[in-house]
Amino acid sequence: MHEFRYCRGRLVCEGTDLEMLARRYGTPLYVYSQATLASHCRRLMAALHPLDTLLCYAMKANSNLAVLSRLARLGSGFDTVSAGELYRALRAGGKASRCVFAGVGKTEAEIRYALRLGILAFHVESVAELRRIHAVAATLRRRAPVALRVNPDVVAGGHAKITTGTYENKFGIPWERALAIYEAAAKLSWIETVGVQMHIGSQITTVAPFAQAVRRLLPLVRALRDRFRIRYFSIGGGIGIVYRPALESGSPDWWRPGGARRAGRTALPLTIELYARTLVPLLRPLGMRILLEPGRFIVGNAGVLLTRVEYLKHLGRKNYVIVDAAMNDLLRPAFYDSYHQIVPLRERMPGRGTAVDVVGPVCESGDFLAKDRILPELQEGDHLAVMSAGAYGFTMASNYNSRPRPAEVLVHGKRSLLVRRRETFADLVRGERK
Ligand SMILES: *Cc1c(COP(=O)(O)O)cnc(C)c1O
């Protein structure tokens, strides 16, 4: 569910007109809805309230300081994957004691930085990393809190590039060996084992993989709790969202933002209520704190990318809509073949549409936002919204083709705040010399 809908013929975010934002701040432009962020956060916490939970928002999904600070105020901690992310979390007002540090390749400098900050825990991905953390902790004479990331060898995730919980991926330690590795860790004097972690993939749209992974790890978690007195079990992130609204076939409103008319309904077999209903009975008997690391679920549908139609072009039988946003601004279609709904900012009367490819100006055939998409008649200068672009959108943006990265705006009701200015040409060469 989200706060983007048509109101008197114009697409609005909460109480703010999006075309007005496009004109004021230019395009391409990321726009985030504060109310949507907050409601996703609250819904998740409410659904899991029978458990003692700590939400650690996976900030690689969207790490704008304004987004982080709003989430920190709601009580969220952060799941980080680099020292840079830890730095951002603190700059946004997050507490180090609510930050966990994940990732398979932590450098010595990153480990030292995190130890000095006093983070909640390192989520350790290998025995070699455990040894390295121990060595760094010894030199700082500070015990390092760790949780091992256990790979449950369960298939999940919406795409090969976002499946993480099988042995075909680089993540975690094999679950069959976990107990032995915890035993070894317990003998390291500068290591304190505080938890256990899993994360099986991203954009998971059924509850079964979560349940299967939790069930597989439960005996291990119980044993770790009893033998090493670990305090928490992190069940990771990965909750999927609706990218492609389920419209009845032949529906005349194929271009409407998903959820606009069907508020409260979801096209996914996975709802947060089902997630909670399935997992709470499994987890509650542990009597442990449960960490959650959602990224996409919190921010995905809370953001859109606004873009302007630059040219219309016909090549053979193909129609192209060339817009001013490109793969460097939103990589997901090119990288994951992902679907993003695209809608005009001015509501159109129901009617026939034309199949078009929506493409950007970057010199790559892979530079597209949508392929063979039915869109209403468009003209140069029209504005479009690429929906559900709040997660893995700006954070994956680059300066490829020397394109300044877009501005970001946070909307709250009728107010809008520029939370990152558009990059300038000077930004493009900052740090370089000739
Ligand atoms: C990316 C990641 C997440 C968040 O995944 P989402 O699909 O965005 O919820 C959580 N935990 C870890 C360890 C991750 O790498």
Coordinates of C-alpha atoms and ligand atoms in Angstrom, one line a residue:
M1 CA 0.0 0.0 0.0
H2 CA 1.2 3.5 -0.7
E3 CA 0.3 7.1 -0.9
F4 CA 0.5 7.7 -4.6
R5 CA -2.9 8.1 -6.4
Y6 CA -4.8 10.3 -8.8
C7 CA -6.6 13.2 -7.3
R8 CA -8.7 15.4 -9.6
G9 CA -6.9 14.1 -12.6
R10 CA -3.3 14.5 -11.3
L11 CA -1.0 12.1 -9.7
V12 CA -0.3 13.1 -6.1
C13 CA 2.0 11.9 -3.3
E14 CA 0.1 12.3 0.0
G15 CA -1.1 15.9 -0.5
T16 CA 1.5 17.0 -2.9
D17 CA 1.1 17.3 -6.7
L18 CA 3.9 15.5 -8.5
E19 CA 4.0 17.5 -11.7
M20 CA 4.5 20.6 -9.5
L21 CA 7.5 18.8 -8.0
A22 CA 8.8 17.8 -11.4
R23 CA 8.7 21.4 -12.5
R24 CA 10.1 22.9 -9.3
Y25 CA 13.0 20.4 -9.0
G26 CA 13.5 19.2 -12.5
T27 CA 13.6 15.6 -13.7
P28 CA 14.7 12.8 -13.3
L29 CA 13.6 13.2 -9.7
Y30 CA 13.1 10.7 -6.9
V31 CA 10.1 11.4 -4.7
Y32 CA 9.5 9.6 -1.4
S33 CA 6.4 9.5 0.8
Q34 CA 7.1 9.8 4.5
A35 CA 3.7 8.5 5.4
T36 CA 4.2 5.3 3.4
L37 CA 7.6 4.7 5.0
A38 CA 6.2 5.2 8.4
S39 CA 3.1 3.0 7.8
H40 CA 5.2 0.1 6.5
C41 CA 7.4 0.4 9.5
R42 CA 4.5 0.5 12.0
R43 CA 2.6 -2.3 10.2
L44 CA 5.5 -4.7 10.4
M45 CA 6.2 -3.9 14.1
A46 CA 2.5 -4.2 14.9
A47 CA 2.2 -7.6 13.1
L48 CA 5.1 -9.0 15.1
H49 CA 4.3 -7.4 18.4
P50 CA 4.0 -10.8 20.2
L51 CA 7.7 -11.1 19.8
D52 CA 10.5 -9.0 21.3
T53 CA 11.7 -7.5 18.0
L54 CA 14.3 -5.1 16.8
L55 CA 13.8 -3.7 13.3
C56 CA 17.2 -3.2 11.6
Y57 CA 16.3 -1.5 8.3
A58 CA 18.5 -2.7 5.5
M59 CA 19.8 0.6 4.4
K60 CA 21.4 -0.5 1.1
A61 CA 17.8 -0.3 -0.2
N62 CA 17.7 3.5 0.3
S63 CA 20.3 5.3 2.4
N64 CA 19.3 8.9 2.1
L65 CA 19.9 10.7 5.4
A66 CA 16.3 11.9 5.6
V67 CA 14.9 8.4 5.1
L68 CA 17.2 7.1 7.7
S69 CA 16.5 9.8 10.2
R70 CA 12.7 9.3 9.9
L71 CA 13.2 5.6 10.5
A72 CA 15.6 6.1 13.4
R73 CA 12.9 8.3 15.0
L74 CA 10.4 5.4 14.6
G75 CA 12.8 3.3 16.6
S76 CA 14.5 1.5 13.8
G77 CA 18.1 0.3 13.9
F78 CA 20.1 -0.4 10.8
D79 CA 21.5 -3.3 8.9
T80 CA 24.7 -2.1 7.2
V81 CA 27.0 -3.7 4.7
S82 CA 30.0 -1.2 4.7
A83 CA 31.7 1.3 6.9
G84 CA 30.3 4.0 4.7
E85 CA 26.8 2.8 5.6
L86 CA 27.6 2.9 9.3
Y87 CA 28.9 6.4 8.8
R88 CA 25.6 7.4 7.1
A89 CA 23.5 5.7 9.9
L90 CA 25.3 7.8 12.5
R91 CA 25.0 11.0 10.5
A92 CA 21.3 10.4 10.3
G93 CA 21.0 10.1 14.0
G94 CA 21.0 6.3 14.3
K95 CA 22.6 4.7 17.3
A96 CA 25.6 2.4 16.8
S97 CA 24.2 0.1 19.4
R98 CA 21.3 -0.6 17.1
C99 CA 23.5 -1.2 14.0
V100 CA 24.5 -4.6 12.7
F101 CA 27.3 -5.0 10.1
A102 CA 26.9 -7.7 7.4
G103 CA 28.7 -8.6 4.2
V104 CA 31.2 -11.2 3.1
G105 CA 34.2 -8.9 2.6
K106 CA 34.7 -6.7 5.6
T107 CA 38.2 -5.1 5.6
E108 CA 40.4 -4.6 8.6
A109 CA 39.8 -0.9 8.5
E110 CA 36.0 -1.4 8.4
I111 CA 36.2 -3.9 11.3
R112 CA 38.2 -1.4 13.4
Y113 CA 35.8 1.4 12.6
A114 CA 32.8 -0.6 13.6
L115 CA 34.4 -1.9 16.8
R116 CA 35.3 1.6 17.9
L117 CA 31.7 2.8 17.3
G118 CA 30.4 0.0 19.5
I119 CA 27.9 -1.6 17.1
L120 CA 25.3 -4.2 18.2
A121 CA 27.1 -7.0 16.3
F122 CA 29.1 -8.2 13.3
H123 CA 27.2 -10.6 11.1
V124 CA 30.0 -12.9 10.3
E125 CA 30.1 -14.8 7.0
S126 CA 33.1 -17.1 7.3
V127 CA 35.7 -18.6 9.7
A128 CA 38.4 -16.5 8.1
E129 CA 36.4 -13.3 8.9
L130 CA 35.9 -14.5 12.4
R131 CA 39.6 -14.9 12.9
R132 CA 40.2 -11.5 11.4
I133 CA 37.7 -9.8 13.7
H134 CA 39.3 -11.5 16.6
A135 CA 42.7 -10.2 15.7
V136 CA 41.5 -6.6 15.3
A137 CA 39.5 -6.8 18.5
A138 CA 42.6 -8.0 20.3
T139 CA 44.7 -5.0 19.1
L140 CA 41.9 -2.7 20.3
R141 CA 41.4 -4.7 23.5
R142 CA 37.6 -4.6 22.8
R143 CA 35.5 -7.7 22.7
A144 CA 33.7 -8.0 19.4
P145 CA 30.0 -9.0 19.5
V146 CA 29.3 -11.4 16.7
A147 CA 26.4 -13.4 15.2
L148 CA 27.2 -16.0 12.5
R149 CA 25.3 -15.8 9.3
V150 CA 24.0 -19.3 8.8
N151 CA 23.1 -20.4 5.2
P152 CA 20.0 -22.6 5.5
D153 CA 20.4 -23.9 1.9
V154 CA 16.8 -22.9 0.9
V155 CA 15.9 -21.6 -2.5
A156 CA 14.1 -18.2 -2.4
G157 CA 14.1 -14.8 -4.0
G158 CA 12.7 -13.3 -7.1
H159 CA 15.7 -13.5 -9.4
A160 CA 19.1 -15.3 -9.6
K161 CA 20.9 -12.2 -8.6
I162 CA 18.9 -11.8 -5.4
T163 CA 18.9 -15.4 -4.1
T164 CA 21.3 -15.6 -1.2
G165 CA 20.3 -18.6 1.0
T166 CA 21.7 -21.6 -1.0
Y167 CA 25.2 -23.0 -1.3
E168 CA 25.3 -21.7 -4.8
N169 CA 25.7 -18.2 -3.3
K170 CA 28.7 -16.7 -1.5
F171 CA 26.8 -16.0 1.7
G172 CA 27.0 -17.4 5.2
I173 CA 28.4 -20.6 6.7
P174 CA 26.8 -24.0 6.0
W175 CA 24.2 -24.7 8.6
E176 CA 25.5 -28.3 9.2
R177 CA 28.8 -26.8 10.5
A178 CA 27.4 -23.9 12.5
L179 CA 27.6 -25.5 15.9
A180 CA 31.2 -26.5 15.5
I181 CA 32.1 -22.9 14.4
Y182 CA 30.3 -21.4 17.4
E183 CA 32.3 -23.8 19.6
A184 CA 35.5 -22.5 18.0
A185 CA 34.3 -18.9 18.4
A186 CA 33.6 -19.4 22.1
K187 CA 37.3 -20.2 22.6
L188 CA 38.4 -16.9 21.1
S189 CA 38.8 -14.5 24.0
W190 CA 38.1 -11.3 22.1
I191 CA 34.9 -12.7 20.5
E192 CA 31.5 -12.6 22.2
T193 CA 28.8 -14.6 20.4
V194 CA 25.6 -12.7 20.8
G195 CA 23.3 -14.0 18.1
V196 CA 22.7 -16.0 15.0
Q197 CA 21.5 -14.7 11.6
M198 CA 20.0 -15.8 8.3
H199 CA 19.0 -14.0 5.2
I200 CA 17.7 -16.1 2.3
G201 CA 17.1 -13.7 -0.5
S202 CA 15.1 -10.7 -1.7
Q203 CA 11.7 -10.0 -3.3
I204 CA 10.3 -13.2 -1.8
T205 CA 6.6 -13.4 -2.5
T206 CA 5.5 -16.5 -0.7
V207 CA 5.8 -17.4 3.0
A208 CA 7.1 -20.9 2.5
P209 CA 10.8 -20.2 2.1
F210 CA 10.8 -18.1 5.3
A211 CA 9.0 -20.9 7.2
Q212 CA 11.3 -23.6 5.7
A213 CA 14.5 -21.7 6.6
V214 CA 13.3 -20.8 10.1
R215 CA 12.2 -24.4 10.7
R216 CA 15.5 -25.7 9.4
L217 CA 17.5 -23.5 11.8
L218 CA 15.3 -23.8 14.9
P219 CA 17.1 -26.8 16.5
L220 CA 20.4 -25.0 15.9
V221 CA 19.1 -21.8 17.4
R222 CA 17.8 -23.6 20.5
A223 CA 21.2 -25.3 20.9
L224 CA 23.1 -22.0 20.5
R225 CA 20.8 -20.3 23.0
D226 CA 21.3 -23.1 25.6
R227 CA 25.0 -23.6 25.1
F228 CA 26.3 -20.1 24.3
R229 CA 23.5 -18.0 25.7
I230 CA 23.1 -16.1 22.4
R231 CA 20.5 -13.4 22.8
Y232 CA 19.0 -12.9 19.4
F233 CA 18.0 -14.6 16.1
S234 CA 18.0 -12.4 13.1
I235 CA 15.7 -13.7 10.4
G236 CA 16.9 -11.2 7.8
G237 CA 14.9 -9.3 5.2
G238 CA 13.6 -10.3 1.8
I239 CA 9.8 -9.6 2.1
G240 CA 8.6 -8.9 -1.4
I241 CA 6.4 -6.1 -2.6
V242 CA 3.9 -5.5 -5.4
Y243 CA 5.6 -4.2 -8.5
R244 CA 3.0 -5.4 -11.0
P245 CA -0.5 -4.6 -9.9
A246 CA -2.9 -7.5 -10.6
L247 CA -5.4 -5.8 -12.9
E248 CA -8.2 -7.9 -14.3
S249 CA -7.6 -8.7 -18.0
G250 CA -9.2 -6.2 -20.2
S251 CA -9.3 -3.7 -17.4
P252 CA -9.4 -0.2 -18.9
D253 CA -7.3 1.2 -16.1
W254 CA -4.1 -0.7 -16.8
W255 CA -2.1 2.5 -16.3
R256 CA -3.4 3.3 -12.8
P257 CA -0.9 3.1 -9.9
G258 CA -1.4 -0.2 -8.2
G259 CA -3.4 0.1 -5.0
A260 CA -5.2 3.3 -6.1
R261 CA -8.5 1.6 -6.5
R262 CA -7.8 -1.5 -4.6
A263 CA -6.5 -0.1 -1.3
G264 CA -6.2 -2.9 1.2
R265 CA -5.9 -5.6 -1.4
T266 CA -2.7 -7.1 -2.5
A267 CA -1.7 -9.0 -5.6
L268 CA 0.9 -11.0 -3.5
P269 CA 0.3 -14.3 -1.8
L270 CA 2.6 -12.9 0.9
T271 CA 1.1 -10.3 3.2
I272 CA 2.8 -9.0 6.3
E273 CA -0.1 -10.6 8.3
L274 CA 0.6 -14.0 6.8
Y275 CA 4.3 -13.6 7.4
A276 CA 3.6 -12.8 11.1
R277 CA 0.9 -15.5 11.5
T278 CA 3.3 -18.1 10.1
L279 CA 6.5 -17.1 11.8
V280 CA 5.4 -15.8 15.3
P281 CA 4.3 -19.3 16.5
L282 CA 7.6 -20.7 15.4
L283 CA 9.7 -18.0 17.0
R284 CA 7.9 -17.1 20.1
P285 CA 8.8 -20.3 22.0
L286 CA 12.5 -19.5 21.7
G287 CA 12.0 -16.6 24.1
M288 CA 14.7 -14.7 22.3
R289 CA 14.9 -11.3 20.7
I290 CA 14.1 -11.4 17.0
L291 CA 15.9 -9.1 14.6
L292 CA 14.2 -8.2 11.3
E293 CA 16.2 -6.7 8.4
P294 CA 13.6 -5.5 5.8
G295 CA 14.8 -3.1 3.1
R296 CA 12.5 -3.2 0.1
F297 CA 9.4 -3.8 2.2
I298 CA 9.9 -0.5 4.0
V299 CA 10.9 1.8 1.1
G300 CA 10.1 0.1 -2.2
N301 CA 6.6 1.3 -2.7
A302 CA 7.3 4.6 -0.8
G303 CA 9.2 6.1 -3.8
V304 CA 8.7 6.9 -7.4
L305 CA 11.1 8.2 -10.1
L306 CA 9.6 11.1 -12.1
T307 CA 10.8 11.5 -15.7
R308 CA 10.0 13.6 -18.7
V309 CA 9.3 12.4 -22.2
E310 CA 12.0 13.8 -24.5
Y311 CA 11.3 12.2 -27.8
L312 CA 8.9 9.7 -29.5
K313 CA 10.6 7.5 -32.1
H314 CA 9.5 4.7 -34.5
L315 CA 11.9 2.1 -35.8
G316 CA 10.4 -0.5 -38.0
R317 CA 7.5 -1.9 -36.0
K318 CA 8.8 -0.6 -32.7
N319 CA 7.7 2.5 -30.8
Y320 CA 10.2 4.1 -28.5
V321 CA 9.4 6.6 -25.8
I322 CA 12.7 8.3 -25.0
V323 CA 12.7 9.7 -21.5
D324 CA 15.2 11.7 -19.4
A325 CA 15.8 9.0 -16.8
A326 CA 18.1 6.1 -17.6
M327 CA 19.7 3.0 -16.3
N328 CA 22.2 5.1 -14.4
D329 CA 19.3 6.6 -12.4
L330 CA 17.3 3.3 -12.0
L331 CA 19.3 0.2 -12.7
R332 CA 16.8 -2.5 -11.8
P333 CA 15.2 -3.1 -15.2
A334 CA 18.6 -3.4 -16.9
F335 CA 20.2 -5.4 -14.1
Y336 CA 17.4 -7.6 -12.9
D337 CA 15.0 -7.4 -15.8
S338 CA 12.6 -6.1 -13.2
Y339 CA 9.1 -4.7 -13.9
H340 CA 8.2 -1.2 -12.8
Q341 CA 4.8 0.2 -13.5
I342 CA 4.9 3.5 -15.5
V343 CA 2.0 5.9 -15.3
P344 CA 1.4 9.4 -16.6
L345 CA 1.2 12.2 -14.1
R346 CA -2.0 13.5 -15.7
E347 CA -4.8 11.0 -15.6
R348 CA -6.0 9.6 -18.9
M349 CA -9.4 8.6 -19.9
P350 CA -9.6 4.8 -20.2
G351 CA -8.9 3.7 -23.7
R352 CA -6.6 1.9 -26.0
G353 CA -2.9 2.2 -25.6
T354 CA 0.1 1.5 -27.7
A355 CA 3.0 -1.0 -27.0
V356 CA 6.2 1.0 -26.4
D357 CA 9.7 0.6 -25.1
V358 CA 10.5 3.2 -22.5
V359 CA 14.2 3.9 -22.9
G360 CA 16.8 6.4 -21.6
P361 CA 19.5 8.4 -23.3
V362 CA 22.4 6.2 -22.2
C363 CA 24.4 4.6 -25.0
E364 CA 23.6 1.0 -24.1
S365 CA 20.9 -1.3 -25.6
G366 CA 20.3 -2.5 -22.0
D367 CA 19.2 1.0 -21.1
F368 CA 15.5 0.6 -20.8
L369 CA 12.9 1.2 -18.1
A370 CA 10.1 -0.9 -19.7
K371 CA 9.7 -3.1 -22.7
D372 CA 6.6 -3.8 -24.8
R373 CA 4.6 -1.7 -22.3
I374 CA 1.0 -0.6 -23.2
L375 CA 1.0 3.2 -22.5
P376 CA -1.5 5.8 -23.4
E377 CA -0.7 8.3 -26.2
L378 CA 2.2 10.4 -25.1
Q379 CA 3.8 13.6 -26.3
E380 CA 7.1 15.4 -25.8
G381 CA 7.1 17.1 -22.5
D382 CA 4.7 14.8 -20.8
H383 CA 5.7 13.6 -17.4
L384 CA 5.7 10.0 -16.2
A385 CA 6.1 8.3 -12.8
V386 CA 8.1 5.1 -12.6
M387 CA 6.4 3.4 -9.6
S388 CA 7.9 1.4 -6.7
A389 CA 11.3 3.0 -7.2
G390 CA 12.1 3.7 -3.6
A391 CA 14.2 0.6 -3.0
Y392 CA 17.5 -0.1 -4.9
G393 CA 16.8 3.0 -6.9
F394 CA 19.0 5.9 -6.0
T395 CA 21.4 3.7 -4.0
M396 CA 22.3 1.9 -7.2
A397 CA 22.5 5.1 -9.3
S398 CA 25.8 6.0 -11.0
N399 CA 27.4 8.7 -13.0
Y400 CA 27.7 6.5 -16.1
N401 CA 27.7 8.6 -19.3
S402 CA 28.7 11.5 -17.0
R403 CA 25.1 12.0 -16.0
P404 CA 24.7 13.9 -12.7
R405 CA 22.6 11.8 -10.3
P406 CA 19.0 12.9 -9.7
A407 CA 17.7 15.0 -6.9
E408 CA 15.6 13.4 -4.1
V409 CA 12.5 14.9 -2.4
L410 CA 10.7 13.7 0.7
V411 CA 7.0 14.5 0.8
H412 CA 5.1 14.8 4.0
G413 CA 1.5 15.8 3.5
K414 CA 1.5 19.0 1.6
R415 CA 5.1 19.7 2.4
S416 CA 8.1 18.7 0.3
L417 CA 11.7 18.8 1.3
L418 CA 14.6 18.6 -1.1
V419 CA 16.7 15.9 0.7
R420 CA 19.4 15.7 -1.8
R421 CA 20.1 18.3 -4.4
R422 CA 20.7 17.4 -8.0
E423 CA 24.3 16.8 -8.8
T424 CA 26.1 19.5 -10.8
F425 CA 28.8 19.2 -13.5
A426 CA 31.3 20.2 -10.8
D427 CA 30.2 17.2 -8.8
L428 CA 31.0 15.0 -11.7
V429 CA 34.8 15.8 -11.7
R430 CA 35.2 16.4 -7.9
G431 CA 38.3 14.6 -6.7
E432 CA 39.8 14.3 -10.2
R433 CA 42.9 16.1 -11.6
K434 CA 44.2 16.6 -15.1
Ligands
LIG1 C1 19.9 -6.9 1.3 C2 19.8 -7.5 2.7 C3 18.6 -7.3 3.4 C4 17.4 -6.6 2.9 O1 16.8 -7.3 1.8 P1 15.4 -6.8 1.3 O2 15.0 -7.8 0.2 O3 15.5 -5.4 0.8 O4 14.4 -6.8 2.5 C5 18.6 -7.8 4.7 N1 19.7 -8.5 5.2 C6 20.8 -8.7 4.5 C7 21.9 -9.4 5.2 C8 20.9 -8.2 3.3 O5 22.1 -8.3 2.6

